[in-house]
């Protein structure tokens, strides 16, 4: 056997044994001598020894691919592909991270390379593998095993059919809990004697057959998901219609609103295939499901409210008794669910809205806008949401049957796409951007954009298994650093590695671009570039002062090779990145391609760099690189201070040639790199292209450069580059602009042409810029026009290129608002006019008086209004453009300073305990001319100060002390401005609570088996000394006052419900004050209760607002359930087990307090729900706030919400309110006899409740 053959056999045996040992978790190495090292040793320096621990590398754990198995199957786990680069001995440990709740299985051989377990119940099993090497370094990996859940076969209900009928078999109700695709197989298990019936499409979800003999047929359905299968069967009986007595027993549902569509299931018995269903004696399309179930669709879009009969008629004419289907009036829709309830920003989402009471034509609102939707039935609407341009957050969706009937909103969550990450720089520690193979760095830092905490790092498409630290410096853009500690390049080969980040979120994976990092052999040098006397170009036949070689990793003793031959001259290594050869001669070298590479010599071994290619050109031939002038572009008929030719290899006596003719002027050559031609004249040149060459003469031989082409423009012709207009870039007819023309080669006195005609206005011209200060478009037509610039030389015209611009016709101006719209007669005021289509020449007219307007933008003008010029009163204001087009009109009121007005206060009421304790309350004061620093009075008592003044659209804001409110009363509030003028008096309702009041508890349902529940109570009339009782147990709680009032606040308690003394399914909560007064029990439910109130809708109502019904939502309600308000029963309309409706007399309920709602059904009593009635309405704005004796009396009030059924009381007269938030009244007749002064008003409602008092000013009649 030859030595070579022995070596081959030996190597093969070695690798064979290594593979076995790796599978057993044992690492071995073999030295050159053939000696096998002991476990834990490595062959180092040709001898077996224990490697140093500080150089140890972490092993790589591989738990195998994820699996899917059947229930009861033995699952085998295999870690034999785990590895360790140090060839250390490995130990293995398997453990369950997760398994199904009812699983009793255990791992067998959990400390071995291979483990197993029995998959005893369906579900997910996650098993973690931990691999450790001898020095203790460890790595984890996980494998997921899914145990299949079998499908549920559903063949449908038994059927009754006529002889010869075609029977349809539907497996569509079959389900797979894992959502696996299912396959179907139908079979006829039994049929009557003599039958030859066969199944059609026996492998389909829907099958059929024709009955050919009377009797019983039994059909089986087998459903498989690829892992498991289940069966179901049904019977088909051929029946005689005369022997059947069909019965209709129930409708599901049994009611739906008009203007809707409903899918109704009819339950009964002895329904025969082909049975008909009649609704109001009209036949419906029937989906025959079984002898006990039929399904129909009801179109109630035009159905009348009331009961409608439904009956079933079998073939043969036998009918059931009719049941009544109730058609209700259009309800307030109830939106119960969104599916899905979340989506990704920038995309669209198909959403199904589930609920009750949806009607045809119902509108879906998203972000307060109606969006297209598809009505399916009374319980279902579908829509498509556009999430483009939305930021992450929650957005409301609700359904509106009509403007007064809207559902409560559901929240749709918009999730932001994870940001697109990008690695943009890196650094190794110790500092370097180039990595070395076979090294362990202290760290590798990757600086990135778009980092998230959920990022994943991949190197060459494989997940990085080492430890990752993430530092996010700026959460808004994800700028931060990924730190890879102890980053190892062991096993790397030189070249580039691809690094990639994946961000995971919102069900999406967003990848970064690939970032490449170069890894080199640490011993190899690298060549980057050459410099010949600081130039990248080299030439033959020259003596250079220095040739510098630039690169990296240059070691001491480095060798340089030119064209494959070692350079034997002097080499100076000036650092690890620079070598200098000085001097360096290229004499004797040929022009053309050359190469250079380097060799590092380390311990007798040579490491070669890359080969760098460069080119030497003939050093005798000049090279022109660029030509420039002292003043930009070249034109004929000009004189330039100089023309500079920049290049290489210019001899001191070189000649410059233009178009092949030697230049006769002054030539100065600077260090062979630059040639200056001073006082360069172009009078002899023609417009167009010209050639430049440089000629060297060396040793009697001529060497001419390559041709360099110059473009010389006509010095007579100007050239327009662009035109800018201000104050607007868009021109309109009949207006004046400033035009700035940027031009080349415009001579002094150049003319401007517009459409070929010299512009007659002022023109300021220079060589590069021409300015027209007042460019008028008056008289110019709408459309395209042309600018040109003309030079005049010796009476000859030289025109530039044409430059087009457009003139448009401006649309009529439009006004939107004035700020302020009411000003004082005492001072000059700046008024902002908001609108559209304004111009710099727009004029503002107040009546017939023209005012100078300041043009801010096409949507904003500003004017200074001097009241003494336009006079007191209400004036018409409009804008007129220069072309005569007028805007719509707005009114500007110039009113005498008669003092401030108070129209209403928010909140209109609040609660105090009456103890005289110092507290504060923020008030919003709706009114007119309430100034900063104004004082707020309660009767004659100063209680606060205004810190934010009122305006046309916002109320004044004041902070008041509550210590002066000690009893329940209607407080008279007024405001006194710093100038001493006082408002009218308005009301603030004060309530002194004699006992505490609970008005909200969260959560309102708790589990009595829980060990920790945080309970939050919102209360009024409590203090920090109050006690909290849950059930019969006093619990420790903290009381935090709310900033609006020290006597309104929140209790927070951490409960252990399992220790409470609770009997039954409900828990009463009571607050007890230090004086012994107790709150009314507020009852919450336990999870054991099926009879409970979830919420009351609406939860707040305003006096005068139209509320037809109050809905009590909950569960477990029956038709016997009764709603109690504050302990009194009210007529209750049963809608379903989940909601009840009541129509209470709101006029009998007190405002400003919380009303308790409870549902009772026999002995059952629910937990507590609440609602509140607020005072109102509030007047937001009055135009004008001053009326004149004998004036037209037109008054416009803007309310914060619409009201119906009340009246406005003013001048002793009543004006009805018609459900609008804007009240318009004419008081002309009242003003004929009115007296100057304050005129108060109030809103009164049918129940006798009144709003707070407001006022307007009545001024003396104006002198004509």
PDB file of C-alpha atoms in Angstrom, residues 239-346:
ATOM      1  CA  UNK A 239     -92.420   9.857   3.912  1.00  0.00           C
ATOM      2  CA  UNK A 240     -96.093  10.126   3.030  1.00  0.00           C
ATOM      3  CA  UNK A 241     -97.195  13.774   3.432  1.00  0.00           C
ATOM      4  CA  UNK A 242    -100.613  12.655   4.563  1.00  0.00           C
ATOM      5  CA  UNK A 243     -99.083  10.929   7.584  1.00  0.00           C
ATOM      6  CA  UNK A 244     -97.122  14.016   8.731  1.00  0.00           C
ATOM      7  CA  UNK A 245     -98.376  16.812  10.935  1.00  0.00           C
ATOM      8  CA  UNK A 246     -95.734  19.559  10.765  1.00  0.00           C
ATOM      9  CA  UNK A 247     -95.315  21.757  13.835  1.00  0.00           C
ATOM     10  CA  UNK A 248     -93.611  25.168  14.063  1.00  0.00           C
ATOM     11  CA  UNK A 249     -92.279  25.535  17.588  1.00  0.00           C
ATOM     12  CA  UNK A 250     -89.905  28.511  17.685  1.00  0.00           C
ATOM     13  CA  UNK A 251     -88.347  31.324  15.657  1.00  0.00           C
ATOM     14  CA  UNK A 252     -84.737  32.341  16.151  1.00  0.00           C
ATOM     15  CA  UNK A 253     -84.635  35.314  16.287  1.00  0.00           C
ATOM     16  CA  UNK A 254     -88.276  36.156  16.815  1.00  0.00           C
ATOM     17  CA  UNK A 255     -87.957  39.924  16.228  1.00  0.00           C
ATOM     18  CA  UNK A 256     -85.968  42.418  14.147  1.00  0.00           C
ATOM     19  CA  UNK A 257     -86.303  46.116  13.315  1.00  0.00           C
ATOM     20  CA  UNK A 258     -88.012  47.474  10.257  1.00  0.00           C
ATOM     21  CA  UNK A 259     -85.748  48.573   7.419  1.00  0.00           C
ATOM     22  CA  UNK A 260     -83.542  45.534   7.998  1.00  0.00           C
ATOM     23  CA  UNK A 261     -82.860  42.031   6.722  1.00  0.00           C
ATOM     24  CA  UNK A 262     -82.841  39.077   9.090  1.00  0.00           C
ATOM     25  CA  UNK A 263     -81.834  35.419   8.760  1.00  0.00           C
ATOM     26  CA  UNK A 264     -84.379  33.397  10.746  1.00  0.00           C
ATOM     27  CA  UNK A 265     -84.194  29.744  11.780  1.00  0.00           C
ATOM     28  CA  UNK A 266     -87.520  27.929  12.108  1.00  0.00           C
ATOM     29  CA  UNK A 267     -87.462  25.121  14.667  1.00  0.00           C
ATOM     30  CA  UNK A 268     -90.133  22.413  14.710  1.00  0.00           C
ATOM     31  CA  UNK A 269     -90.788  18.871  13.593  1.00  0.00           C
ATOM     32  CA  UNK A 270     -91.955  16.836  10.596  1.00  0.00           C
ATOM     33  CA  UNK A 271     -90.781  19.392   8.041  1.00  0.00           C
ATOM     34  CA  UNK A 272     -90.802  17.703   4.631  1.00  0.00           C
ATOM     35  CA  UNK A 273     -88.243  18.503   1.939  1.00  0.00           C
ATOM     36  CA  UNK A 274     -89.886  21.090  -0.327  1.00  0.00           C
ATOM     37  CA  UNK A 275     -91.762  22.692   2.564  1.00  0.00           C
ATOM     38  CA  UNK A 276     -92.770  26.318   1.989  1.00  0.00           C
ATOM     39  CA  UNK A 277     -92.529  29.175   4.476  1.00  0.00           C
ATOM     40  CA  UNK A 278     -95.006  32.056   4.372  1.00  0.00           C
ATOM     41  CA  UNK A 279     -94.367  35.513   5.859  1.00  0.00           C
ATOM     42  CA  UNK A 280     -97.481  37.698   5.702  1.00  0.00           C
ATOM     43  CA  UNK A 281     -98.840  35.079   3.278  1.00  0.00           C
ATOM     44  CA  UNK A 282     -95.864  35.652   0.962  1.00  0.00           C
ATOM     45  CA  UNK A 283     -93.799  32.612   0.057  1.00  0.00           C
ATOM     46  CA  UNK A 284     -90.094  32.739   0.930  1.00  0.00           C
ATOM     47  CA  UNK A 285     -87.047  30.912  -0.400  1.00  0.00           C
ATOM     48  CA  UNK A 286     -86.307  28.076   2.024  1.00  0.00           C
ATOM     49  CA  UNK A 287     -82.995  26.479   2.957  1.00  0.00           C
ATOM     50  CA  UNK A 288     -84.111  22.976   4.035  1.00  0.00           C
ATOM     51  CA  UNK A 289     -81.680  21.739   6.697  1.00  0.00           C
ATOM     52  CA  UNK A 290     -83.596  18.867   8.307  1.00  0.00           C
ATOM     53  CA  UNK A 291     -87.012  17.684   9.361  1.00  0.00           C
ATOM     54  CA  UNK A 292     -86.589  19.918  12.416  1.00  0.00           C
ATOM     55  CA  UNK A 293     -84.923  23.036  10.988  1.00  0.00           C
ATOM     56  CA  UNK A 294     -85.555  25.463   8.136  1.00  0.00           C
ATOM     57  CA  UNK A 295     -83.735  28.730   7.387  1.00  0.00           C
ATOM     58  CA  UNK A 296     -85.218  31.755   5.599  1.00  0.00           C
ATOM     59  CA  UNK A 297     -84.112  35.330   4.918  1.00  0.00           C
ATOM     60  CA  UNK A 298     -86.602  38.095   5.734  1.00  0.00           C
ATOM     61  CA  UNK A 299     -86.487  41.358   3.804  1.00  0.00           C
ATOM     62  CA  UNK A 300     -87.940  43.889   6.259  1.00  0.00           C
ATOM     63  CA  UNK A 301     -86.844  47.012   4.389  1.00  0.00           C
ATOM     64  CA  UNK A 302     -90.458  48.143   4.028  1.00  0.00           C
ATOM     65  CA  UNK A 303     -92.132  46.053   6.745  1.00  0.00           C
ATOM     66  CA  UNK A 304     -94.523  47.810   9.072  1.00  0.00           C
ATOM     67  CA  UNK A 305     -93.880  47.889  12.791  1.00  0.00           C
ATOM     68  CA  UNK A 306     -95.866  45.180  14.582  1.00  0.00           C
ATOM     69  CA  UNK A 307     -96.473  41.436  14.527  1.00  0.00           C
ATOM     70  CA  UNK A 308     -96.272  39.408  11.300  1.00  0.00           C
ATOM     71  CA  UNK A 309     -97.336  35.743  10.980  1.00  0.00           C
ATOM     72  CA  UNK A 310     -94.891  33.045   9.837  1.00  0.00           C
ATOM     73  CA  UNK A 311     -96.041  29.520   9.014  1.00  0.00           C
ATOM     74  CA  UNK A 312     -94.758  26.363   7.272  1.00  0.00           C
ATOM     75  CA  UNK A 313     -96.632  24.364   4.633  1.00  0.00           C
ATOM     76  CA  UNK A 314     -95.510  20.841   3.737  1.00  0.00           C
ATOM     77  CA  UNK A 315     -95.938  19.447   0.219  1.00  0.00           C
ATOM     78  CA  UNK A 316     -99.484  18.163   0.149  1.00  0.00           C
ATOM     79  CA  UNK A 317    -100.891  21.273   1.812  1.00  0.00           C
ATOM     80  CA  UNK A 318    -100.611  20.592   5.531  1.00  0.00           C
ATOM     81  CA  UNK A 319     -99.759  23.773   7.419  1.00  0.00           C
ATOM     82  CA  UNK A 320     -98.378  24.581  10.842  1.00  0.00           C
ATOM     83  CA  UNK A 321     -99.897  27.086  13.166  1.00  0.00           C
ATOM     84  CA  UNK A 322     -98.439  30.540  12.600  1.00  0.00           C
ATOM     85  CA  UNK A 323     -95.978  32.130  14.998  1.00  0.00           C
ATOM     86  CA  UNK A 324     -95.668  35.904  15.241  1.00  0.00           C
ATOM     87  CA  UNK A 325     -92.476  37.584  14.139  1.00  0.00           C
ATOM     88  CA  UNK A 326     -92.204  41.006  15.764  1.00  0.00           C
ATOM     89  CA  UNK A 327     -91.033  43.921  13.583  1.00  0.00           C
ATOM     90  CA  UNK A 328     -89.788  46.710  15.834  1.00  0.00           C
ATOM     91  CA  UNK A 329     -89.359  50.375  15.171  1.00  0.00           C
ATOM     92  CA  UNK A 330     -85.916  51.485  14.097  1.00  0.00           C
ATOM     93  CA  UNK A 331     -83.807  51.001  17.244  1.00  0.00           C
ATOM     94  CA  UNK A 332     -80.618  52.481  18.536  1.00  0.00           C
ATOM     95  CA  UNK A 333     -78.131  49.990  17.056  1.00  0.00           C
ATOM     96  CA  UNK A 334     -75.871  48.083  19.405  1.00  0.00           C
ATOM     97  CA  UNK A 335     -72.380  47.394  18.137  1.00  0.00           C
ATOM     98  CA  UNK A 336     -70.923  44.436  20.015  1.00  0.00           C
ATOM     99  CA  UNK A 337     -67.781  43.437  18.131  1.00  0.00           C
ATOM    100  CA  UNK A 338     -65.376  44.265  15.317  1.00  0.00           C
ATOM    101  CA  UNK A 339     -63.634  41.482  13.446  1.00  0.00           C
ATOM    102  CA  UNK A 340     -60.786  42.064  13.136  1.00  0.00           C
ATOM    103  CA  UNK A 341     -60.466  44.757  15.801  1.00  0.00           C
ATOM    104  CA  UNK A 342     -57.025  45.853  14.702  1.00  0.00           C
ATOM    105  CA  UNK A 343     -55.122  46.608  11.527  1.00  0.00           C
ATOM    106  CA  UNK A 344     -51.809  47.900  10.259  1.00  0.00           C
ATOM    107  CA  UNK A 345     -51.200  51.569   9.472  1.00  0.00           C
ATOM    108  CA  UNK A 346     -50.807  52.318   5.772  1.00  0.00           C
TER     109      UNK A 346
END
